[in-house]
């Protein structure tokens, strides 16, 4: 996952029903730079990094930053706030945006006319189901064990599906314990069995006996319920509606997107098969409906299947060129495939067709990846000023916090995280980001306490690795064992994710290189590089090669990771260590010094090791 587009924490908020009925006569002209197109599209044709051998030109920024889409937002009352394209990754993960980069599944269930962007949030987590469901009739809207209004699964004859944080965390911890007691290979089997248990063993849905389609969901199923933050209540409302109206294709699509969002917010990848079934059901009722196709693009991206995410986004846009989700998922997929010039152009097109929080934040991230931090910061600030909902405020403020942290401005990062938490005191990326900034500022105790709270509820790889490294850095009695337990939980989460169709090779490479099986790290990094050439996969492969003693092979990848202008202290640290190991003493010193100048607290362990390596060259 690249730091923003596909992080499990990623938050992509959408404020309307994707512009159905808003089609224009010639959408292909938008974003082309032809007369009449918005200024935000200028400069979107920068050369992309080469995708061949790592020694090829990486295609860095050309100095032509597209004009700020936020300028358009300022002149449009409904322009919305920028939404980040990839939920930024931390602790060595590229995800995020993660992609890092989450949302409340608030699509219009009846696919009606679009409303103007009004600050409501929706579920556009870049993700989709790569495999095509059988399209068979699916009369059970829960896709398994019925779910309460609070999102908990009832125990059925198969034991039910743990979904609450305590149950889910306990389940993941049991998987980790099993891995410690048995051979590591058994961990995958345990996770697969756990995944079956968590889905209630009942994702195969029943036969449909309805003779004909019925009208889409009524106003009783208000999409604002999903967009307003109460996702569990929204899912329960959709499930109840679909029990009485099982041929409502729009509500099936909305339910699928809601499951994707639930997987993100609860750290529960077992929801992805349910999302796949719901979206497949929607398409079986209304083939090629853009809402479900955009949902499948989102699900594919959540599973890190970016090739299919792009394909589904393109299919959705052929049906509705103004689908906000599809436009956003297309940017995400191109970013995660390393096709940065195309991503910039796609961001410009999306800005012309559907300006708002999701597009603006993606636009900002594309600029950051190309080294244009100034534009990225300006767009995000304008997005924050335009945010109208607590969800959007929390999301954009957290992205500004991450951007500030990446540039070493820990005080500003803490300020932005505080603003995010003032809007939503339970917003996971802000809680995690605040802990990282606290650690970098020297408040290790507060950072550890904060991360312990986070991982107790959401045992995800990023915060688990960060907490483990903080334990190691503290070094008190029992801390090494505590750290080891966090790393074992990373293995458990990865096994569970894989059991539910998620490609976890990048997570494996990043975590295992420093805290696990180095051979497995290299194998995973090579596999991920074979699928996509991004700055994050280049860095992961470089570091995996280094820890396996193959520095000469690693160096071209380390240089490629820093070749677009993206300012990442971890990447510079890795490059510096590899340069020193290959005899490039001056270059190595310069890279290490740059890493520490950019962000002196970039990692609990990495920053100290960078200083030690730099001192050793004197």
Coordinates of C-alpha atoms in Angstrom, one line a residue:
X1 CA 0.0 0.0 0.0
X2 CA 1.3 3.3 -0.7
X3 CA 1.1 5.7 2.1
X4 CA -2.2 7.1 1.4
X5 CA -4.3 5.2 -1.2
X6 CA -4.5 1.9 0.5
X7 CA -3.7 2.1 4.1
X8 CA -6.4 0.1 6.1
X9 CA -7.1 3.4 7.8
X10 CA -7.7 5.2 4.6
X11 CA -10.6 7.6 4.5
X12 CA -12.1 8.6 1.2
X13 CA -15.2 10.7 1.7
X14 CA -17.9 11.3 -0.8
X15 CA -20.6 13.8 -0.5
X16 CA -23.2 12.7 -3.1
X17 CA -24.5 10.0 -5.3
X18 CA -21.8 10.1 -7.9
X19 CA -23.5 12.5 -10.2
X20 CA -25.9 10.1 -11.8
X21 CA -27.8 11.9 -14.5
X22 CA -25.1 14.7 -14.7
X23 CA -23.4 13.3 -17.8
X24 CA -21.9 15.9 -20.2
X25 CA -21.6 15.6 -23.9
X26 CA -17.9 15.2 -24.2
X27 CA -16.2 14.1 -21.0
X28 CA -13.1 13.1 -22.8
X29 CA -12.2 16.7 -23.3
X30 CA -12.0 17.3 -19.6
X31 CA -8.6 17.3 -18.1
X32 CA -7.0 17.5 -21.6
X33 CA -5.8 21.0 -21.2
X34 CA -8.1 22.2 -24.0
X35 CA -9.6 25.7 -23.7
X36 CA -12.2 26.0 -21.0
X37 CA -10.8 23.3 -18.7
X38 CA -10.0 24.2 -15.1
X39 CA -6.6 25.5 -14.1
X40 CA -6.2 22.5 -11.7
X41 CA -5.5 20.4 -14.8
X42 CA -2.5 22.3 -16.0
X43 CA 0.7 20.3 -15.8
X44 CA -0.9 17.0 -15.3
X45 CA 1.1 15.5 -18.1
X46 CA 4.4 15.1 -16.3
X47 CA 6.5 12.2 -17.4
X48 CA 5.8 9.1 -15.5
X49 CA 8.6 7.2 -13.8
X50 CA 10.0 4.4 -15.9
X51 CA 8.5 1.1 -15.2
X52 CA 11.2 -1.1 -16.5
X53 CA 14.5 -2.0 -14.9
X54 CA 15.1 -0.1 -11.7
X55 CA 18.1 1.7 -13.2
X56 CA 15.8 3.4 -15.7
X57 CA 14.9 7.0 -15.3
X58 CA 12.5 7.4 -12.5
X59 CA 10.7 10.4 -14.0
X60 CA 10.9 13.0 -11.2
X61 CA 8.9 16.2 -11.0
X62 CA 9.3 18.6 -13.9
X63 CA 8.6 21.7 -11.9
X64 CA 5.2 22.3 -13.4
X65 CA 2.8 21.9 -10.6
X66 CA -0.8 21.9 -11.7
X67 CA -2.7 24.9 -10.4
X68 CA -4.4 24.4 -7.1
X69 CA -7.8 22.8 -7.3
X70 CA -8.5 24.4 -4.0
X71 CA -8.7 27.7 -5.8
X72 CA -11.7 26.4 -7.6
X73 CA -13.1 25.2 -4.3
X74 CA -12.9 28.7 -2.9
X75 CA -15.0 30.0 -5.7
X76 CA -17.6 27.2 -5.5
X77 CA -19.9 27.1 -2.5
X78 CA -20.2 23.4 -2.9
X79 CA -16.6 22.7 -3.9
X80 CA -15.9 20.6 -0.8
X81 CA -12.6 19.8 0.9
X82 CA -9.8 17.9 -0.5
X83 CA -9.7 14.2 0.3
X84 CA -6.5 12.4 0.4
X85 CA -5.8 9.9 -2.3
X86 CA -4.1 7.4 -0.2
X87 CA -4.3 7.3 3.4
X88 CA -0.6 7.6 4.1
X89 CA 1.2 4.7 5.4
X90 CA 3.5 4.7 8.4
X91 CA 5.8 2.4 10.1
X92 CA 7.3 1.5 6.8
X93 CA 4.0 0.7 5.1
X94 CA 3.2 2.3 1.8
X95 CA -0.3 2.1 2.2
X96 CA -2.3 4.1 2.8
X97 CA -3.0 6.3 1.0
X98 CA -3.7 4.3 2.3
X99 CA -3.1 4.5 0.3
X100 CA -3.2 4.5 2.9
X101 CA -6.0 6.2 2.1
X102 CA -11.9 5.4 4.6
X103 CA -15.2 6.6 4.4
X104 CA -18.7 6.1 5.3
X105 CA -20.5 4.2 2.6
X106 CA -23.0 6.9 1.8
X107 CA -24.1 6.3 -1.7
X108 CA -27.6 7.1 -2.9
X109 CA -29.3 3.8 -2.6
X110 CA -31.7 4.4 -5.5
X111 CA -29.1 5.8 -7.8
X112 CA -31.1 8.9 -8.3
X113 CA -30.1 12.3 -9.4
X114 CA -26.9 13.6 -7.7
X115 CA -27.0 16.1 -5.0
X116 CA -24.4 18.9 -4.9
X117 CA -21.4 18.3 -2.7
X118 CA -22.6 19.1 0.8
X119 CA -19.9 17.8 3.0
X120 CA -21.5 14.5 3.7
X121 CA -19.2 11.5 3.9
X122 CA -19.4 8.3 2.0
X123 CA -17.5 5.0 1.5
X124 CA -15.0 5.2 -1.3
X125 CA -12.3 3.1 0.3
X126 CA -10.2 2.0 -2.7
X127 CA -11.1 -1.5 -2.9
X128 CA -13.0 -4.1 -4.9
X129 CA -13.6 -7.8 -5.4
X130 CA -11.2 -9.1 -7.9
X131 CA -13.1 -12.3 -8.5
X132 CA -16.5 -12.2 -10.1
X133 CA -19.1 -13.6 -7.8
X134 CA -21.4 -16.1 -9.3
X135 CA -24.1 -13.5 -9.7
X136 CA -26.5 -16.0 -8.1
X137 CA -29.4 -14.8 -6.1
X138 CA -28.5 -13.5 -2.7
X139 CA -31.5 -13.0 -0.5
X140 CA -29.6 -12.6 2.7
X141 CA -28.5 -9.0 3.0
X142 CA -26.2 -9.8 5.9
X143 CA -24.1 -12.1 3.6
X144 CA -23.8 -14.4 6.6
X145 CA -24.8 -14.2 10.2
X146 CA -27.4 -11.5 10.8
X147 CA -25.9 -8.4 12.3
X148 CA -27.1 -6.2 15.1
X149 CA -27.5 -2.5 14.8
X150 CA -24.2 -2.2 16.4
X151 CA -22.5 -4.3 13.9
X152 CA -22.0 -7.4 16.0
X153 CA -22.7 -10.7 14.3
X154 CA -25.2 -13.0 15.9
X155 CA -24.0 -16.5 16.7
X156 CA -25.6 -18.8 14.4
X157 CA -25.3 -22.6 14.1
X158 CA -21.8 -22.1 12.8
X159 CA -20.6 -20.2 15.7
X160 CA -21.3 -16.7 14.4
X161 CA -18.7 -14.1 13.5
X162 CA -16.8 -12.0 16.0
X163 CA -16.9 -8.4 14.9
X164 CA -16.6 -6.3 18.0
X165 CA -13.1 -5.0 18.8
X166 CA -12.6 -7.2 21.8
X167 CA -13.7 -10.4 20.1
X168 CA -11.8 -9.5 16.9
X169 CA -8.6 -8.7 18.8
X170 CA -8.9 -11.8 20.9
X171 CA -9.3 -13.9 17.8
X172 CA -6.2 -12.3 16.1
X173 CA -4.2 -12.8 19.3
X174 CA -5.3 -16.5 19.4
X175 CA -3.9 -16.8 15.9
X176 CA -0.6 -15.2 17.0
X177 CA -0.4 -17.6 20.0
X178 CA -1.0 -20.5 17.7
X179 CA 1.9 -19.3 15.5
X180 CA 4.2 -19.2 18.5
X181 CA 3.3 -22.7 19.7
X182 CA 3.5 -24.4 16.3
X183 CA 5.5 -24.1 13.1
X184 CA 5.0 -20.8 11.3
X185 CA 3.3 -22.5 8.4
X186 CA 0.4 -23.3 10.7
X187 CA -0.4 -19.7 11.2
X188 CA -1.9 -19.3 7.7
X189 CA -4.2 -22.3 8.4
X190 CA -5.3 -20.8 11.7
X191 CA -6.0 -17.5 10.0
X192 CA -8.0 -19.2 7.3
X193 CA -10.1 -21.0 9.8
X194 CA -10.5 -17.8 11.8
X195 CA -11.7 -16.1 8.6
X196 CA -14.4 -18.7 8.1
X197 CA -15.5 -18.3 11.7
X198 CA -15.6 -14.5 11.4
X199 CA -17.8 -14.6 8.3
X200 CA -20.1 -17.1 10.0
X201 CA -19.3 -19.6 7.3
X202 CA -22.3 -18.3 5.5
X203 CA -21.3 -16.0 2.7
X204 CA -23.0 -18.2 0.1
X205 CA -26.4 -16.5 -0.2
X206 CA -29.8 -18.1 -0.8
X207 CA -31.9 -18.4 -3.9
X208 CA -33.9 -15.4 -5.1
X209 CA -37.6 -16.0 -5.6
X210 CA -38.6 -12.5 -6.6
X211 CA -40.1 -12.5 -10.1
X212 CA -39.1 -9.0 -11.1
X213 CA -37.0 -6.0 -9.9
X214 CA -38.6 -3.6 -7.5
X215 CA -38.0 0.1 -7.2
X216 CA -34.8 1.1 -5.5
X217 CA -34.6 1.8 -1.8
X218 CA -37.1 4.3 -0.5
X219 CA -36.2 7.3 1.5
X220 CA -36.5 5.2 4.6
X221 CA -33.0 4.0 3.9
X222 CA -31.4 7.4 4.1
X223 CA -27.8 7.4 2.7
X224 CA -27.0 10.1 5.2
X225 CA -27.3 7.5 7.9
X226 CA -24.2 5.9 6.4
X227 CA -22.5 9.2 5.7
X228 CA -23.2 10.6 9.1
X229 CA -20.9 8.4 10.9
X230 CA -23.1 5.7 12.3
X231 CA -22.0 3.0 9.9
X232 CA -23.4 0.1 11.9
X233 CA -26.8 1.6 12.1
X234 CA -26.7 2.3 8.4
X235 CA -25.8 -1.3 7.6
X236 CA -28.6 -2.5 9.9
X237 CA -31.1 -0.3 8.1
X238 CA -29.9 -1.5 4.7
X239 CA -30.2 -5.1 5.8
X240 CA -33.7 -4.6 7.0
X241 CA -34.7 -2.9 3.8
X242 CA -33.2 -5.6 1.6
X243 CA -35.0 -8.3 3.5
X244 CA -38.3 -6.8 2.2
X245 CA -36.9 -5.5 -1.1
X246 CA -34.3 -8.1 -2.1
X247 CA -34.1 -6.9 -5.7
X248 CA -33.1 -3.4 -5.0
X249 CA -29.8 -3.2 -6.9
X250 CA -28.9 0.2 -5.5
X251 CA -29.1 -0.8 -1.9
X252 CA -27.1 -4.0 -2.5
X253 CA -24.4 -1.8 -4.0
X254 CA -24.5 0.6 -1.0
X255 CA -24.4 -2.4 1.4
X256 CA -21.3 -3.7 -0.4
X257 CA -19.6 -0.4 0.0
X258 CA -20.6 -0.3 3.6
X259 CA -19.0 -3.6 4.3
X260 CA -15.8 -2.4 2.7
X261 CA -15.9 0.6 5.0
X262 CA -16.6 -1.6 8.0
X263 CA -13.6 -3.7 7.2
X264 CA -11.5 -0.6 7.3
X265 CA -12.9 1.0 10.4
X266 CA -12.9 -2.3 12.4
X267 CA -9.7 -3.7 11.0
X268 CA -11.7 -6.8 9.9
X269 CA -10.9 -8.1 6.5
X270 CA -13.5 -10.9 6.8
X271 CA -16.0 -8.3 5.7
X272 CA -14.5 -8.3 2.2
X273 CA -16.2 -11.5 1.0
X274 CA -19.5 -10.1 2.2
X275 CA -18.8 -6.9 0.3
X276 CA -18.0 -9.0 -2.8
X277 CA -21.3 -10.9 -2.6
X278 CA -23.4 -7.8 -2.1
X279 CA -21.8 -6.0 -5.0
X280 CA -22.1 -9.1 -7.2
X281 CA -25.8 -9.3 -6.2
X282 CA -26.3 -5.7 -7.3
X283 CA -24.7 -6.4 -10.7
X284 CA -26.8 -9.5 -11.2
X285 CA -29.9 -7.4 -10.8
X286 CA -28.6 -4.4 -12.8
X287 CA -25.7 -5.4 -15.0
X288 CA -23.1 -2.6 -15.5
X289 CA -24.7 -0.3 -12.9
X290 CA -22.0 2.3 -12.2
X291 CA -22.6 2.3 -8.4
X292 CA -21.7 -1.4 -8.0
X293 CA -18.9 -1.2 -10.5
X294 CA -17.4 1.7 -8.6
X295 CA -17.9 -0.4 -5.4
X296 CA -16.0 -3.3 -6.9
X297 CA -13.2 -0.9 -7.8
X298 CA -13.1 0.2 -4.2
X299 CA -13.1 -3.4 -3.0
X300 CA -10.3 -4.4 -5.4
X301 CA -8.1 -1.5 -4.1
X302 CA -8.8 -2.5 -0.5
X303 CA -7.5 -6.0 -1.4
X304 CA -4.5 -4.4 -3.1
X305 CA -5.6 -5.7 -6.5
X306 CA -4.9 -2.5 -8.2
X307 CA -5.0 -3.8 -11.8
X308 CA -8.6 -4.9 -11.3
X309 CA -9.4 -1.7 -9.4
X310 CA -8.4 0.3 -12.4
X311 CA -10.4 -2.0 -14.7
X312 CA -13.6 -1.7 -12.7
X313 CA -13.2 2.1 -12.3
X314 CA -12.9 2.4 -16.0
X315 CA -16.0 0.3 -16.5
X316 CA -17.9 2.4 -14.1
X317 CA -16.8 5.6 -15.8
X318 CA -18.0 4.3 -19.1
X319 CA -21.5 4.1 -17.6
X320 CA -21.2 7.4 -15.6
X321 CA -18.3 9.7 -16.3
X322 CA -19.1 11.7 -13.2
X323 CA -19.1 8.9 -10.7
X324 CA -17.1 10.3 -7.8
X325 CA -16.2 6.9 -6.4
X326 CA -15.0 5.7 -9.8
X327 CA -13.0 8.9 -10.5
X328 CA -11.4 8.6 -7.0
X329 CA -10.6 4.9 -7.3
X330 CA -9.1 5.4 -10.7
X331 CA -6.6 7.9 -9.2
X332 CA -5.9 5.5 -6.4
X333 CA -5.2 2.6 -8.7
X334 CA -2.9 4.6 -11.0
X335 CA -1.0 5.8 -7.9
X336 CA -0.6 2.3 -6.5
X337 CA 0.5 1.0 -9.9
X338 CA 3.2 3.6 -10.0
X339 CA 1.7 5.4 -13.0
X340 CA 2.1 8.8 -11.5
X341 CA 1.8 10.9 -14.7
X342 CA -1.5 9.2 -15.5
X343 CA -2.6 9.6 -11.9
X344 CA -1.9 13.4 -12.2
X345 CA -3.9 13.6 -15.3
X346 CA -6.7 11.5 -13.7
X347 CA -6.7 13.9 -10.8
X348 CA -7.1 16.8 -13.1
X349 CA -10.0 15.1 -14.9
X350 CA -11.7 14.3 -11.6
X351 CA -11.2 17.9 -10.5
X352 CA -13.0 19.1 -13.6
X353 CA -15.9 16.7 -13.3
X354 CA -16.5 16.3 -9.6
X355 CA -14.5 18.7 -7.3
X356 CA -14.7 17.9 -3.7
X357 CA -12.9 16.4 -0.7
X358 CA -12.1 13.0 -2.3
X359 CA -10.6 14.6 -5.4
X360 CA -8.8 17.4 -3.7
X361 CA -7.0 15.1 -1.2
X362 CA -5.9 12.8 -4.0
X363 CA -4.7 15.7 -6.0
X364 CA -2.6 16.8 -3.0
X365 CA -1.1 13.4 -2.6
X366 CA -0.1 13.1 -6.3
X367 CA 1.7 16.4 -5.9
X368 CA 3.4 15.3 -2.7
X369 CA 4.7 12.1 -4.5
X370 CA 6.3 14.3 -7.0
X371 CA 8.0 16.5 -4.4
X372 CA 5.6 19.5 -4.5
X373 CA 4.9 19.7 -0.8
X374 CA 3.9 23.3 -1.0
X375 CA 1.0 22.7 -3.4
X376 CA 0.0 19.6 -1.4
X377 CA -0.2 21.6 1.8
X378 CA -2.1 24.5 0.3
X379 CA -4.7 22.2 -1.2
X380 CA -5.2 20.3 2.0
X381 CA -5.5 23.6 4.0
X382 CA -8.1 24.8 1.6
X383 CA -9.9 21.5 1.9
X384 CA -9.9 21.8 5.7
X385 CA -11.4 25.3 5.5
X386 CA -14.1 23.9 3.2
X387 CA -14.9 20.8 5.3
X388 CA -18.5 20.9 6.6
X389 CA -18.8 17.6 8.4
X390 CA -16.9 16.3 11.5
X391 CA -15.9 13.3 9.4
X392 CA -14.3 15.4 6.7
X393 CA -12.7 17.7 9.2
X394 CA -11.1 14.8 11.0
X395 CA -10.0 13.2 7.8
X396 CA -8.4 16.2 6.2
X397 CA -6.8 17.5 9.5
X398 CA -5.2 14.0 10.0
X399 CA -3.8 14.2 6.4
X400 CA -2.3 17.6 7.2
X401 CA -0.9 16.1 10.4
X402 CA 0.8 13.3 8.4
X403 CA 2.2 15.8 5.8
X404 CA 3.6 17.9 8.6
X405 CA 5.1 14.9 10.3
X406 CA 6.7 13.7 7.1
X407 CA 8.4 17.1 6.8
X408 CA 9.7 16.9 10.4
X409 CA 7.3 19.6 11.8
X410 CA 6.1 17.6 14.8
X411 CA 4.5 20.5 16.6
X412 CA 2.3 21.3 13.6
X413 CA 1.5 17.6 13.3
X414 CA 0.3 17.5 16.9
X415 CA -1.8 20.6 16.3
X416 CA -3.5 19.0 13.2
X417 CA -4.1 15.7 15.0
X418 CA -5.7 17.6 17.9
X419 CA -8.0 19.3 15.5
X420 CA -8.9 15.9 13.9
X421 CA -9.6 14.4 17.3
X422 CA -11.7 17.4 18.3
X423 CA -13.9 16.6 15.4
X424 CA -13.9 12.9 16.0
X425 CA -12.3 11.7 19.2
X426 CA -12.3 8.1 18.0
X427 CA -10.6 8.7 14.6
X428 CA -8.0 6.0 14.3
X429 CA -5.5 7.6 11.9
X430 CA -5.4 10.7 14.2
X431 CA -4.9 8.6 17.3
X432 CA -2.1 6.7 15.7
X433 CA -0.5 9.8 14.1
X434 CA -0.6 11.7 17.4
X435 CA 1.3 8.8 19.0
X436 CA 3.9 8.9 16.3
X437 CA 4.4 12.7 16.6
X438 CA 4.5 12.4 20.4
X439 CA 7.3 9.8 20.1
X440 CA 9.2 12.0 17.7
X441 CA 8.8 14.9 20.1
X442 CA 10.4 12.9 22.9
X443 CA 7.2 12.0 24.8
X444 CA 7.7 8.2 24.5
X445 CA 5.4 7.4 27.5
X446 CA 2.4 9.1 25.9
X447 CA 3.1 7.6 22.6
X448 CA 3.3 4.1 24.0
X449 CA 0.1 4.6 26.0
X450 CA -1.7 5.9 22.9
X451 CA -0.6 3.0 20.7
X452 CA -1.5 0.5 23.3
X453 CA -5.0 1.8 23.2
X454 CA -5.1 1.7 19.4
X455 CA -3.8 -1.8 19.0
X456 CA -6.1 -3.1 21.8
X457 CA -9.0 -2.3 19.4
X458 CA -7.4 -2.5 16.0
X459 CA -4.4 -4.8 15.7
X460 CA -3.2 -3.5 12.3
X461 CA 0.4 -3.8 11.0
X462 CA 1.3 -0.1 11.1
X463 CA 0.5 0.6 14.8
X464 CA 1.7 -2.8 15.9
X465 CA 5.1 -2.3 14.3
X466 CA 5.3 1.2 15.7
X467 CA 4.5 0.0 19.2
X468 CA 6.9 -2.8 19.0
X469 CA 9.7 -0.5 18.0
X470 CA 8.8 1.9 20.8
X471 CA 9.1 -1.0 23.3
X472 CA 12.5 -1.9 21.8
X473 CA 13.7 1.7 22.0
X474 CA 12.6 2.0 25.6
X475 CA 14.4 -1.2 26.6
X476 CA 13.1 -1.7 30.1
X477 CA 12.6 -5.2 31.6
X478 CA 10.2 -7.2 29.5
X479 CA 10.1 -4.8 26.6
X480 CA 11.8 -7.1 24.1
X481 CA 9.2 -9.8 24.8
X482 CA 6.4 -7.1 24.5
X483 CA 7.8 -6.1 21.1
X484 CA 7.9 -9.7 20.0
X485 CA 4.3 -10.1 20.7
X486 CA 3.4 -7.1 18.6
X487 CA 5.4 -8.5 15.6
X488 CA 3.7 -11.9 16.1
X489 CA 0.3 -10.1 15.8
X490 CA 1.4 -8.5 12.5
X491 CA 2.0 -12.0 11.2
X492 CA -1.5 -13.0 12.4
X493 CA -3.1 -10.0 10.7
X494 CA -1.3 -10.7 7.5
X495 CA -2.5 -14.3 7.5
X496 CA -6.1 -13.3 8.2
X497 CA -5.9 -10.7 5.4
X498 CA -4.6 -13.2 2.9
X499 CA -7.4 -15.6 3.9
X500 CA -9.9 -13.0 2.9
X501 CA -8.4 -12.2 -0.5
X502 CA -6.1 -9.4 0.4
X503 CA -2.6 -9.2 -1.2
X504 CA -0.4 -8.6 1.8
X505 CA 3.0 -8.9 0.2
X506 CA 4.0 -5.3 0.8
X507 CA 3.0 -5.5 4.5
X508 CA 5.0 -8.8 4.7
X509 CA 8.1 -7.3 3.1
X510 CA 8.0 -4.2 5.3
X511 CA 7.4 -5.9 8.6
X512 CA 9.5 -9.0 8.1
X513 CA 12.6 -7.2 6.8
X514 CA 13.2 -5.7 10.2
X515 CA 11.3 -7.9 12.5
X516 CA 10.7 -11.3 11.0
X517 CA 11.9 -13.8 8.3
X518 CA 14.2 -11.9 6.0
X519 CA 14.0 -14.5 3.3
X520 CA 10.2 -14.2 3.3
X521 CA 10.6 -10.4 3.2
X522 CA 12.6 -10.6 0.0
X523 CA 10.3 -13.1 -1.6
X524 CA 7.3 -10.9 -0.8
X525 CA 9.0 -7.7 -2.0
X526 CA 10.0 -9.4 -5.3
X527 CA 6.4 -10.6 -5.8
X528 CA 5.0 -7.1 -5.2
X529 CA 7.5 -5.5 -7.5
X530 CA 6.5 -7.9 -10.2
X531 CA 3.0 -6.5 -9.9
X532 CA 3.6 -2.7 -9.5
X533 CA 6.5 -0.3 -9.6
X534 CA 5.9 2.4 -7.1
X535 CA 8.3 4.4 -4.8
X536 CA 7.0 2.3 -1.9
X537 CA 7.6 -1.1 -3.6
X538 CA 11.0 0.1 -4.8
X539 CA 12.0 1.0 -1.2
X540 CA 10.6 -2.2 0.2
X541 CA 12.6 -4.3 -2.3
X542 CA 15.7 -2.3 -1.8
X543 CA 15.6 -2.8 2.0
X544 CA 14.7 -6.5 1.7
X545 CA 17.7 -7.0 -0.6
X546 CA 19.9 -5.1 1.9
X547 CA 18.9 -7.1 5.0
X548 CA 19.7 -10.2 2.9
X549 CA 23.2 -8.9 2.1
X550 CA 22.5 -8.0 -1.5
X551 CA 23.4 -4.3 -1.4
X552 CA 24.7 -4.0 -5.0
X553 CA 21.4 -5.3 -6.3
X554 CA 19.5 -3.1 -3.8
X555 CA 21.1 0.2 -4.8
X556 CA 19.2 0.9 -8.0
X557 CA 15.9 0.3 -6.2
X558 CA 16.8 2.6 -3.4
X559 CA 17.7 5.3 -5.8
X560 CA 14.5 4.8 -7.7
X561 CA 12.5 5.1 -4.5
X562 CA 13.8 8.6 -4.0
X563 CA 13.8 9.5 -7.7
X564 CA 10.4 11.2 -8.0
X565 CA 11.1 13.9 -5.5
X566 CA 9.0 12.4 -2.8
X567 CA 10.3 13.5 0.6
X568 CA 10.4 10.5 2.9
X569 CA 13.0 10.2 5.6
X570 CA 12.8 6.4 5.8
X571 CA 13.5 6.1 2.1
X572 CA 16.6 8.4 2.5
X573 CA 17.8 6.4 5.5
X574 CA 17.5 3.1 3.6
X575 CA 19.3 4.6 0.6
X576 CA 22.1 6.0 2.8
X577 CA 22.7 2.7 4.5
X578 CA 22.8 0.9 1.2
X579 CA 25.1 3.5 -0.3
X580 CA 27.6 3.1 2.5
X581 CA 27.4 -0.7 2.2
X582 CA 28.3 -0.4 -1.5
X583 CA 31.2 2.0 -1.0
X584 CA 29.5 5.2 -1.9
X585 CA 30.7 7.0 1.3
X586 CA 29.9 10.6 0.4
X587 CA 26.6 9.8 -1.1
X588 CA 25.7 7.6 1.9
X589 CA 26.6 10.4 4.3
X590 CA 24.5 12.9 2.4
X591 CA 21.5 10.6 2.3
X592 CA 21.6 9.9 6.0
X593 CA 22.1 13.6 6.8
X594 CA 19.1 14.4 4.6
X595 CA 16.9 11.9 6.3
X596 CA 17.7 13.3 9.8
X597 CA 17.4 16.9 8.6
X598 CA 14.0 16.2 7.0
X599 CA 12.5 14.3 10.0
X600 CA 14.8 13.7 13.0
X601 CA 12.1 11.4 14.6
X602 CA 11.0 9.5 11.5
X603 CA 11.1 6.1 13.3
X604 CA 11.7 5.0 16.9
X605 CA 14.6 2.7 15.8
X606 CA 15.5 4.0 12.4
X607 CA 16.3 7.5 13.4
X608 CA 18.8 6.3 16.1
X609 CA 20.3 3.9 13.7
X610 CA 20.7 6.6 11.1
X611 CA 22.6 8.8 13.6
X612 CA 24.8 5.9 14.5
X613 CA 25.6 5.1 10.9
X614 CA 26.4 8.7 10.2
X615 CA 28.6 9.0 13.2
X616 CA 30.5 5.9 12.1
X617 CA 31.5 7.5 8.8
X618 CA 33.5 10.3 10.6

